[in-house]
Short mmCIF file of C-alpha atoms in Angstrom, two decimals:
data_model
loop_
_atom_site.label_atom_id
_atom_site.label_comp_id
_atom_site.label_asym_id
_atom_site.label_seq_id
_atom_site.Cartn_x
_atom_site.Cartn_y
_atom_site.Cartn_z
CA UNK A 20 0.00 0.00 0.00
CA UNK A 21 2.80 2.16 0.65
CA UNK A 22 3.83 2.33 -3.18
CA UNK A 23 0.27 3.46 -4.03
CA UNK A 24 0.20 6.30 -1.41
CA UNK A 25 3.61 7.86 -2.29
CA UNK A 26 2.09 7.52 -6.18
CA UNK A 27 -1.29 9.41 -5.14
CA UNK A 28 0.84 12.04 -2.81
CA UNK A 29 3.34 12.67 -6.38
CA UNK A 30 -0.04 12.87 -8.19
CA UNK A 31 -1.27 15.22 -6.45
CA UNK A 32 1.60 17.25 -5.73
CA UNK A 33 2.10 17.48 -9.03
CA UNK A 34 -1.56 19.14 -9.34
CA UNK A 35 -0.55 21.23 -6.58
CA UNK A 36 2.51 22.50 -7.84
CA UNK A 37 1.05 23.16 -11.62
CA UNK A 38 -1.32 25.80 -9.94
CA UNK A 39 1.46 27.13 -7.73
CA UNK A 40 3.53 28.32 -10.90
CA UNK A 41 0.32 29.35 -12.72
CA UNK A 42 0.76 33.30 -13.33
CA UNK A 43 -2.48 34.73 -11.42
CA UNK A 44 -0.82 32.46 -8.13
CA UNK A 45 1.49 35.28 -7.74
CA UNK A 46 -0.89 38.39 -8.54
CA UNK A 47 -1.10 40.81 -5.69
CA UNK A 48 -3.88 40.24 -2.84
CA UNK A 49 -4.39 36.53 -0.65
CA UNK A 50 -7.30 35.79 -3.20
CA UNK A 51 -5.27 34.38 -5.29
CA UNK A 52 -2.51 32.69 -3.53
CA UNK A 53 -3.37 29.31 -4.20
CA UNK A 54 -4.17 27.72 -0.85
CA UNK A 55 -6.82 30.46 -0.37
CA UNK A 56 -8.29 29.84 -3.89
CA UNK A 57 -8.63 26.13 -2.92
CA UNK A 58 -10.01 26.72 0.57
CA UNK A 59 -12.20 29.58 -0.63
CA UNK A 60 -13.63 28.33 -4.37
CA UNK A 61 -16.92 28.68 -4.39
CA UNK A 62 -18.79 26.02 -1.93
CA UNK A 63 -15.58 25.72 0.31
CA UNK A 64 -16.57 28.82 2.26
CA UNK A 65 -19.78 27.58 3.24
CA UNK A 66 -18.45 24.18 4.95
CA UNK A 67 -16.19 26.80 7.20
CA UNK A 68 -19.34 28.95 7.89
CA UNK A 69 -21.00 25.68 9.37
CA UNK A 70 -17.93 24.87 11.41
CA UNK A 71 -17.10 28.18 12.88
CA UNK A 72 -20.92 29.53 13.15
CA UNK A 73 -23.03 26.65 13.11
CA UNK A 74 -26.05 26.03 10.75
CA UNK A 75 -28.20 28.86 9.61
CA UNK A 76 -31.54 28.99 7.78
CA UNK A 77 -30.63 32.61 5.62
CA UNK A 78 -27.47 33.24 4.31
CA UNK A 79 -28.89 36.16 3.15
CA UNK A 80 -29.09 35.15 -0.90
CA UNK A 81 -32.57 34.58 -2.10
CA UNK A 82 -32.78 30.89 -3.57
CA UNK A 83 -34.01 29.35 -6.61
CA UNK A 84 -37.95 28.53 -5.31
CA UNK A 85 -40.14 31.61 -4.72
CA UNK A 86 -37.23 33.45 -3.48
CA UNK A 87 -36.65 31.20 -0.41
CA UNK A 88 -33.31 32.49 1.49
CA UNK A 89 -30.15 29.89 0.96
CA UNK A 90 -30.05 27.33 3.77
CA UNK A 91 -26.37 25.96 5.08
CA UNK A 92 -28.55 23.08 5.80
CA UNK A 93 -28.06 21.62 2.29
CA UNK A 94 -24.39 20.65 3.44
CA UNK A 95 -24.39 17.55 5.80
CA UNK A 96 -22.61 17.92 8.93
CA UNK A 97 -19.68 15.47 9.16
CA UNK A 98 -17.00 17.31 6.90
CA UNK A 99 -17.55 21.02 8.73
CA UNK A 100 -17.38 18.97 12.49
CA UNK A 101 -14.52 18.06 11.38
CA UNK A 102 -13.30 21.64 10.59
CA UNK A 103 -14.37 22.49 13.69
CA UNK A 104 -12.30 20.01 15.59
CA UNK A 105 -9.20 20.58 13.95
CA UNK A 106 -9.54 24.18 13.95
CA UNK A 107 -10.10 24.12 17.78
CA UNK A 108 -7.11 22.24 18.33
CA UNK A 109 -4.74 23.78 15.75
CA UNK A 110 -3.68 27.83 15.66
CA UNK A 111 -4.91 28.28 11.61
CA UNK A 112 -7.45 29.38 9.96
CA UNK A 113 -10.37 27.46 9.84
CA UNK A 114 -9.63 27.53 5.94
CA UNK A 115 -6.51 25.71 6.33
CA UNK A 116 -8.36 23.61 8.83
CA UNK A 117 -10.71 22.85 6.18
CA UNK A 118 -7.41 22.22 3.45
CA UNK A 119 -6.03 19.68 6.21
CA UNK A 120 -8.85 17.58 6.78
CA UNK A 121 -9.75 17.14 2.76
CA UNK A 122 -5.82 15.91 2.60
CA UNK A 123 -6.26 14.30 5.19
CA UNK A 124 -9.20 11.92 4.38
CA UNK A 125 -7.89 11.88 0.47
CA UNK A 126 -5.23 9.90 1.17
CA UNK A 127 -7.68 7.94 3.77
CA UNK A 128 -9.45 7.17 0.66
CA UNK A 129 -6.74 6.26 -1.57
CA UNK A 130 -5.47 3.91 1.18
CA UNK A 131 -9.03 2.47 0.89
CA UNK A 132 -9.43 2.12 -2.58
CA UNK A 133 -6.09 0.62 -3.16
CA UNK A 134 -7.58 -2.18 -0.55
CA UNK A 135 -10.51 -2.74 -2.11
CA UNK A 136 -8.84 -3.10 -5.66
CA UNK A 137 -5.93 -5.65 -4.17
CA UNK A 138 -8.78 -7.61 -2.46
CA UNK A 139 -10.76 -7.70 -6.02
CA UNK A 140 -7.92 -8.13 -8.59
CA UNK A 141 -4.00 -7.87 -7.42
CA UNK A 142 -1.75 -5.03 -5.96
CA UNK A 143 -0.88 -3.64 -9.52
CA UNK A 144 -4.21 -3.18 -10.50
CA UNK A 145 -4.73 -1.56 -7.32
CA UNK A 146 -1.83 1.00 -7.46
CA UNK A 147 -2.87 1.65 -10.91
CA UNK A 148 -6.14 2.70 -9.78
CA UNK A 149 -5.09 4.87 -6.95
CA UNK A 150 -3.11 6.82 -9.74
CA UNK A 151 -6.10 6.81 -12.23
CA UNK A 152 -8.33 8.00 -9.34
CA UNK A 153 -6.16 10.94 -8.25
CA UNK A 154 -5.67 12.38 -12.17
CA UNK A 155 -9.14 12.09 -12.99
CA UNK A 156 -9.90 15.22 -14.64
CA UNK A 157 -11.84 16.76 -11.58
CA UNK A 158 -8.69 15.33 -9.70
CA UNK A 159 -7.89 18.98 -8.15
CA UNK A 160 -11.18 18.91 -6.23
CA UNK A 161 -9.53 16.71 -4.16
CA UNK A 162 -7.13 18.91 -2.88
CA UNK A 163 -9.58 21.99 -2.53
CA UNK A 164 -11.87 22.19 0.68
CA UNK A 165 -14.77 19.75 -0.46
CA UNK A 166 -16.27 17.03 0.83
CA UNK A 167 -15.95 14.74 -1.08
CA UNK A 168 -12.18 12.95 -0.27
CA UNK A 169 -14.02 12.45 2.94
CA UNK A 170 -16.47 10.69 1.81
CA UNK A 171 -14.18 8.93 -0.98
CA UNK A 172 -12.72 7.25 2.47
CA UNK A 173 -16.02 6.17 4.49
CA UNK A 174 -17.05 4.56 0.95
CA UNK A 175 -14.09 2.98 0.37
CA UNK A 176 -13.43 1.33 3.42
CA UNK A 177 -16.92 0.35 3.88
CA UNK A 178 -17.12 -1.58 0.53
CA UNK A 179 -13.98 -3.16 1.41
CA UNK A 180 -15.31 -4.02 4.77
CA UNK A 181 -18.42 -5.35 2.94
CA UNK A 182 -16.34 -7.18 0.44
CA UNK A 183 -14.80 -9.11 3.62
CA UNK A 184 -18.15 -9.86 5.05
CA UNK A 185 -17.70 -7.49 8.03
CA UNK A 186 -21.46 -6.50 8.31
CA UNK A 187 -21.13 -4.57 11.47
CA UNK A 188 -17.85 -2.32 9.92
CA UNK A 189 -19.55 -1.75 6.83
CA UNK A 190 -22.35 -0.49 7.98
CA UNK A 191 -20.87 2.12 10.92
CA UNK A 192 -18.57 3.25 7.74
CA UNK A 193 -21.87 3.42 5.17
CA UNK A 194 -23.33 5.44 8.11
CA UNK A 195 -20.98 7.99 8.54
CA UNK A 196 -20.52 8.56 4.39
CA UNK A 197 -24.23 9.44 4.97
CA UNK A 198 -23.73 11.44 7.62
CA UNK A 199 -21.18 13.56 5.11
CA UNK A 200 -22.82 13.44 1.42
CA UNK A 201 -26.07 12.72 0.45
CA UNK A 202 -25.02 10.42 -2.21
CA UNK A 203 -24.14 8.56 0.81
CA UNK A 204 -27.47 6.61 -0.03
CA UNK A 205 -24.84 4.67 -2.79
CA UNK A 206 -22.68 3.17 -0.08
CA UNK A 207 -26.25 1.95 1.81
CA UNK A 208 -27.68 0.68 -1.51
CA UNK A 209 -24.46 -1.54 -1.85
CA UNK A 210 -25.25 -2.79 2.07
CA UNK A 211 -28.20 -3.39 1.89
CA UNK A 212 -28.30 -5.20 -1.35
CA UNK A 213 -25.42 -7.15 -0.60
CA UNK A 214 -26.95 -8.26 2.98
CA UNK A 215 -30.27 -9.18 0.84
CA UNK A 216 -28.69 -11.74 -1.37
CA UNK A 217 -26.52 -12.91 1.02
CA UNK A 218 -29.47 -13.74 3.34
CA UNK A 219 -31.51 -15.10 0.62
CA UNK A 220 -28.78 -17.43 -0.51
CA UNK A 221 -28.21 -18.32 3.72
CA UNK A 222 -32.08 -19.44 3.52
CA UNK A 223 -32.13 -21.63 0.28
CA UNK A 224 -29.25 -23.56 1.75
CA UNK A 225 -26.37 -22.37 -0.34
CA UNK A 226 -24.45 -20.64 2.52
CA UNK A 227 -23.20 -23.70 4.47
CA UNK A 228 -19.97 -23.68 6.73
CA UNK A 229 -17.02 -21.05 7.06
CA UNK A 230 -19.78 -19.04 4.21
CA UNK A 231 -23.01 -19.35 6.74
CA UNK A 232 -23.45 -15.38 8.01
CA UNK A 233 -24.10 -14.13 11.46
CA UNK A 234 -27.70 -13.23 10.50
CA UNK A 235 -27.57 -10.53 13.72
CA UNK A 236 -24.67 -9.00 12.16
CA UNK A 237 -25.93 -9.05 8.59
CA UNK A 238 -29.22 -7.16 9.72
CA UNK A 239 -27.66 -4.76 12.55
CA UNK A 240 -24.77 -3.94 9.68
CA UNK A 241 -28.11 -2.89 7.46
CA UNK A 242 -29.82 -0.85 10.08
CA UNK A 243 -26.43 0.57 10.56
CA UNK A 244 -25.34 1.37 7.18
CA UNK A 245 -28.28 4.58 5.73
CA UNK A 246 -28.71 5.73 9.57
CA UNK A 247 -26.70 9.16 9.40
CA UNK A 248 -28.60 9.84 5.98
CA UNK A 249 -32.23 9.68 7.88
CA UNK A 250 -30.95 11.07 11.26
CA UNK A 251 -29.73 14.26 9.22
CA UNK A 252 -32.75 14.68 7.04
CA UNK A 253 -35.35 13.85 10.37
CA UNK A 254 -33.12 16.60 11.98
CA UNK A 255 -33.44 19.09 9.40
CA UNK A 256 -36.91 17.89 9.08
CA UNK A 257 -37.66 18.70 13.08
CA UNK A 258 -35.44 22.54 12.29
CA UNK A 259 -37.53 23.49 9.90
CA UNK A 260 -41.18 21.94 11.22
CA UNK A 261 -41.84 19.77 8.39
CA UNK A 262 -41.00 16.67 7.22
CA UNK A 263 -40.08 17.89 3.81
CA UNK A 264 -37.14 20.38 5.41
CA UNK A 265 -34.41 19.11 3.52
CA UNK A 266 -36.07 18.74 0.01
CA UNK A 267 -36.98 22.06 0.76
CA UNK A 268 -33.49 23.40 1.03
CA UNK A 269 -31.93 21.41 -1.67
CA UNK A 270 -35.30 22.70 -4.03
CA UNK A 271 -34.26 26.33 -2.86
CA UNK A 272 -30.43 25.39 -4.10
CA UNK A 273 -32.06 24.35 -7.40
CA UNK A 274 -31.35 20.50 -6.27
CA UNK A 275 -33.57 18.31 -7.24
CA UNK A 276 -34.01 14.72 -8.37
CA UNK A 277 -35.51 14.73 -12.02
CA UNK A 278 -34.59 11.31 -13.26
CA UNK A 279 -32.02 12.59 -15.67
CA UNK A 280 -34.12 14.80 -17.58
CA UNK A 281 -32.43 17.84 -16.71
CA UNK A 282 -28.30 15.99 -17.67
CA UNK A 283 -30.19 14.54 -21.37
CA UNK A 284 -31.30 18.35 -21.80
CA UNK A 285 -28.48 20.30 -21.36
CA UNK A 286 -26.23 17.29 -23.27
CA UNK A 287 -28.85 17.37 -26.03
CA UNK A 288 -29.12 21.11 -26.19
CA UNK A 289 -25.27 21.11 -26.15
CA UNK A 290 -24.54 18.84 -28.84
CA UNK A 291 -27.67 19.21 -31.27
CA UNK A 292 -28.25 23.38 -30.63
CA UNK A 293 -24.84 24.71 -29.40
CA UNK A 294 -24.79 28.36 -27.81
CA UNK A 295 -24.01 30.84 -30.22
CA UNK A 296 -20.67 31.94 -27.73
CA UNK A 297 -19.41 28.60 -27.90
CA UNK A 298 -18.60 25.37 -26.13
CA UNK A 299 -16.32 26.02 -23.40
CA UNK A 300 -13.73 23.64 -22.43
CA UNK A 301 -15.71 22.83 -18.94
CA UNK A 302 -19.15 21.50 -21.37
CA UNK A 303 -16.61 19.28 -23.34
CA UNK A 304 -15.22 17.79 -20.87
CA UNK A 305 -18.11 17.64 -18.56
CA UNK A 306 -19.96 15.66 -21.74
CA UNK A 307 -16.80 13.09 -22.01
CA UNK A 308 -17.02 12.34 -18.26
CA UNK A 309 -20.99 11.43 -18.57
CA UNK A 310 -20.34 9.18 -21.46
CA UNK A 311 -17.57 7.58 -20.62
CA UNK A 312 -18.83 6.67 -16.73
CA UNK A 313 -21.61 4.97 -18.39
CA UNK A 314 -19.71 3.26 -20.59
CA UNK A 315 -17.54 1.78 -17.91
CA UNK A 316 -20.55 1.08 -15.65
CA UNK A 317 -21.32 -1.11 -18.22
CA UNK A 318 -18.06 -2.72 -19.01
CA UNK A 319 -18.03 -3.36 -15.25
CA UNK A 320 -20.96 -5.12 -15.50
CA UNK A 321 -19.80 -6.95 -18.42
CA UNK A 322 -16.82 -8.26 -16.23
CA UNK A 323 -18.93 -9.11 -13.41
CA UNK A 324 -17.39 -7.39 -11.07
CA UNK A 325 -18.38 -8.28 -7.30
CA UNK A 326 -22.14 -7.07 -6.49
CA UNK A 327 -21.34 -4.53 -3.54
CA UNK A 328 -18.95 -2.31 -6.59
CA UNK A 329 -21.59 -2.52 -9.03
CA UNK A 330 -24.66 -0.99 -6.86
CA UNK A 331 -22.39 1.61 -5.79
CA UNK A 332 -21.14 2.41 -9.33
CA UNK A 333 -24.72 1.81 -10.33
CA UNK A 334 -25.87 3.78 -8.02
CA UNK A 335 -23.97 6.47 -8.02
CA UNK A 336 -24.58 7.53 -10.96
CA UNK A 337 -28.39 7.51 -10.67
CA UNK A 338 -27.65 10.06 -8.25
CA UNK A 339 -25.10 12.32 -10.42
CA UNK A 340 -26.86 12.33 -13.89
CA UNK A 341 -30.57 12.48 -12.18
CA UNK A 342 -29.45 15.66 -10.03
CA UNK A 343 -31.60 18.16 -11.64
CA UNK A 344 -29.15 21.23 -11.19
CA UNK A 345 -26.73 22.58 -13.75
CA UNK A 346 -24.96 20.94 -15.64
CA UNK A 347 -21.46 21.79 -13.64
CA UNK A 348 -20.86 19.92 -10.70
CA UNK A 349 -21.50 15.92 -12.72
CA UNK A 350 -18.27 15.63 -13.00
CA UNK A 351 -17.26 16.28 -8.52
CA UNK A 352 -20.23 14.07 -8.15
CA UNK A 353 -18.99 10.81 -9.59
CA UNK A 354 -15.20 11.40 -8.52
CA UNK A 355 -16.02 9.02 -5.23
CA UNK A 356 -17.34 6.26 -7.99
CA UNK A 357 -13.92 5.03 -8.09
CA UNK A 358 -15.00 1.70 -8.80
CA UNK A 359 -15.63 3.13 -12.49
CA UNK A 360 -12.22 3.29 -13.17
CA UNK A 361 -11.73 -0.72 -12.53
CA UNK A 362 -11.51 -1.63 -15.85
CA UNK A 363 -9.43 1.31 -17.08
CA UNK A 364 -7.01 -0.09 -14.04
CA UNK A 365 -7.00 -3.68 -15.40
CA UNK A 366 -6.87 -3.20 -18.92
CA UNK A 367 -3.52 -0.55 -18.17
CA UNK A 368 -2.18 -3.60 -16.22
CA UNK A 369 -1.70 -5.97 -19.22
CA UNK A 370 0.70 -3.72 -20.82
CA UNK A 371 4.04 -5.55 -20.32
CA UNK A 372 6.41 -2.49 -21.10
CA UNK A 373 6.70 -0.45 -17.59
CA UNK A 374 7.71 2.53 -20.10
CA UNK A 375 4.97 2.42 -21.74
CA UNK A 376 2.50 2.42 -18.84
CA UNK A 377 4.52 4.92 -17.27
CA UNK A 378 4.01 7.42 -20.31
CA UNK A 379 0.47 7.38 -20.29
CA UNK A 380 -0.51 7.41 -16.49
CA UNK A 381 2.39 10.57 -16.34
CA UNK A 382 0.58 12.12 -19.16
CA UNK A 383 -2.96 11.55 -17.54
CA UNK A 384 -0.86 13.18 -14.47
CA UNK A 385 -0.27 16.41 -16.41
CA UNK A 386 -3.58 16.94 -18.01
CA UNK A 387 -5.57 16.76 -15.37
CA UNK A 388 -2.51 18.78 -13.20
CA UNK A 389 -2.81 21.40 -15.94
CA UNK A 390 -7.20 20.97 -16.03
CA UNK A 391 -6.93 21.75 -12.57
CA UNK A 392 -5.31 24.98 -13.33
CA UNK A 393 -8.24 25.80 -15.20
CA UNK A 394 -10.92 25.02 -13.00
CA UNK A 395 -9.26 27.01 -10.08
CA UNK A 396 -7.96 30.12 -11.80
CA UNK A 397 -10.15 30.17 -14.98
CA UNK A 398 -13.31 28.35 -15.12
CA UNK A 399 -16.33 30.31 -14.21
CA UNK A 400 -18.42 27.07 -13.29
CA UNK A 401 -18.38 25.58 -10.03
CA UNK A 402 -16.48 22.13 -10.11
#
């Protein structure tokens, strides 16, 4: 595992150090120093607002429903406690704090997906991954103050607890990746689904032996696993005085679950009736990263990969593609799918030539080192 982590830190470094030398790095003024652009980039601030002030039901920006105030509600509460605790211990800015803690957990989850890989397929599959994972395209949200490395890690280690058979584990980890992203729900789904089969196949007879579950630990492991995702929503349910309290936020956010109509409109509208401005570089690749995940959702299933990774692939991207908000922020929503980029992993490992393999993972390195660039210091969408 070691290997893979120093290859994810280089990664990312490398991400790190491309926006460092970028020119508007060094203009005058702390806004654009680089740390401070990814601790401050649009969402970012809001997280730190939660730790340092608590939850509040106007943030003083009329919303997208009938001019309903902006809600910090909409973020879920494990990622800015954890802001909170570090900035109470350490003396820096509850910015930094909020740097520390995505670093933190990003190399949590690269640790975990690197397990889950090795347990599926071999080690050099698995170190291939971790390196695919951090130079995705959207790789450089994983070094800006987002939630998501955080719950990269819960997911990660609870599939590969889940994998193992370790009901109880899986399900305390599924519960706190609820308690930290709603598309928490994913890393439930593959729980609960997996604890279904494997109780139906325990009563026909076909689990016998070493095989033959705990059924205690199978269901508690269940209960366990999409508990943070109701306790948050029944608590911002009993805030707000009605049971609808969080669909109400996310509604006034312009979040909503539409089935994908909203990601086959602005792809149609994109490709069939392009804007008369252009296509920027964010639609293109936004458009690749749609297609593609699908594409190796189904190769995945094709390869029959292990049920738990293919409801939380699966799943995932119900969630992404039938978010009915813009068109933007697809892309940060599936970088936790990791299991996506299994195949990509496993068909890398069968070249023989360690030069070649090492020229294209270092040149997926630098473009998504030099995409990140863009999305910090140039793109006007939020990632």
């Amino acid at each position: 595992m070691a290997p893979a982590l120093l290859a994810y830190t280089a990664v990312r470094a490398f991400g790190l150090l491309a926006m460092w030398l970028h020119p508007k790095s060094a203009l005058p003024g702390v806004s654009n120093s680089t740390l401070t652009r990814l601790a401050t980039l649009w969402d970012a601030p809001y997280y730190q607002m939660i730790a340092v002030h608590g939850y509040s039901d106007d943030l003083g920006i009329d919303g997208y429903e009938n001019g309903v105030p902006y809600s910090s509600r909409a973020f879920f509460p494990f990622y800015p406690m954890a802001i909170r605790a570090v900035h109470a211990v350490l003396p820096i800015t509850a910015g930094h704090a909020a740097l520390l803690v995505a670093w933190f957990f990003s190399l949590v989850a690269a640790a975990g997906i690197f397990a889950v890989v090795a347990h599926v397929y071999r080690p050099r599959i698995a170190l291939i991954a971790v390196v695919l994972w951090g130079a995705l395209p959207h790789g450089a949200v994983e070094s800006m103050a987002y939630s998501e490395p955080v719950f990269t890690a819960w997911a990660a280690w609870s599939l590969y607890a889940l994998l193992r058979r370790n009901w109880i584990w899986a399900g305390a980890l599924s519960c706190m990746a609820c308690l930290t992203r709603p598309s928490g729900l994913a890393v439930a789904a593959a729980v609960g689904i997996t604890a279904a089969v494997e109780l139906v196949q325990f009563w026909r007879g076909r689990r016998n032996g070493a095989d033959r579950p705990v059924v205690w630990r199978v269901l508690l492991g269940t209960a366990l696993a999409p508990a943070g995702w109701f306790g948050y929503l029944a608590y911002v349910g009993w805030q707000r005085g009605t049971w609808r309290g969080y669909f109400d936020v996310q509604l006034a956010w312009g979040t909503h679950f539409d089935f994908g109509r909203g990601t086959l409109s602005w792809m149609s509208g994109m490709i069939l009736h392009p804007d008369s401005k252009g296509t920027t570089l964010d639609q293109v690749v936004m458009v690749g990263i749609v297609v593609a995940s699908v594409v190796l959702f189904l190769l995945a299933v094709e390869q029959r990969q292990p049920l738990p990774l293919l409801v939380f692939g699966g799943m995932m991207l119900v969630i992404a593609l039938g978010d009915g908000a813009y068109f933007a922020p697809r892309a940060r929503f599936l970088l936790p799918a990791f299991v996506l980029l299994l195949p990509v992993a496993a068909g890398l490992s069968r070249i023989r030539s360690r030069v070649s393999l090492w020229v294209l993972l270092s040149s997926a390195v630098v473009c998504s080192g030099f995409y990140g660039v863009f999305l910090v210091f140039e793109s006007v969408y939020s990632p």
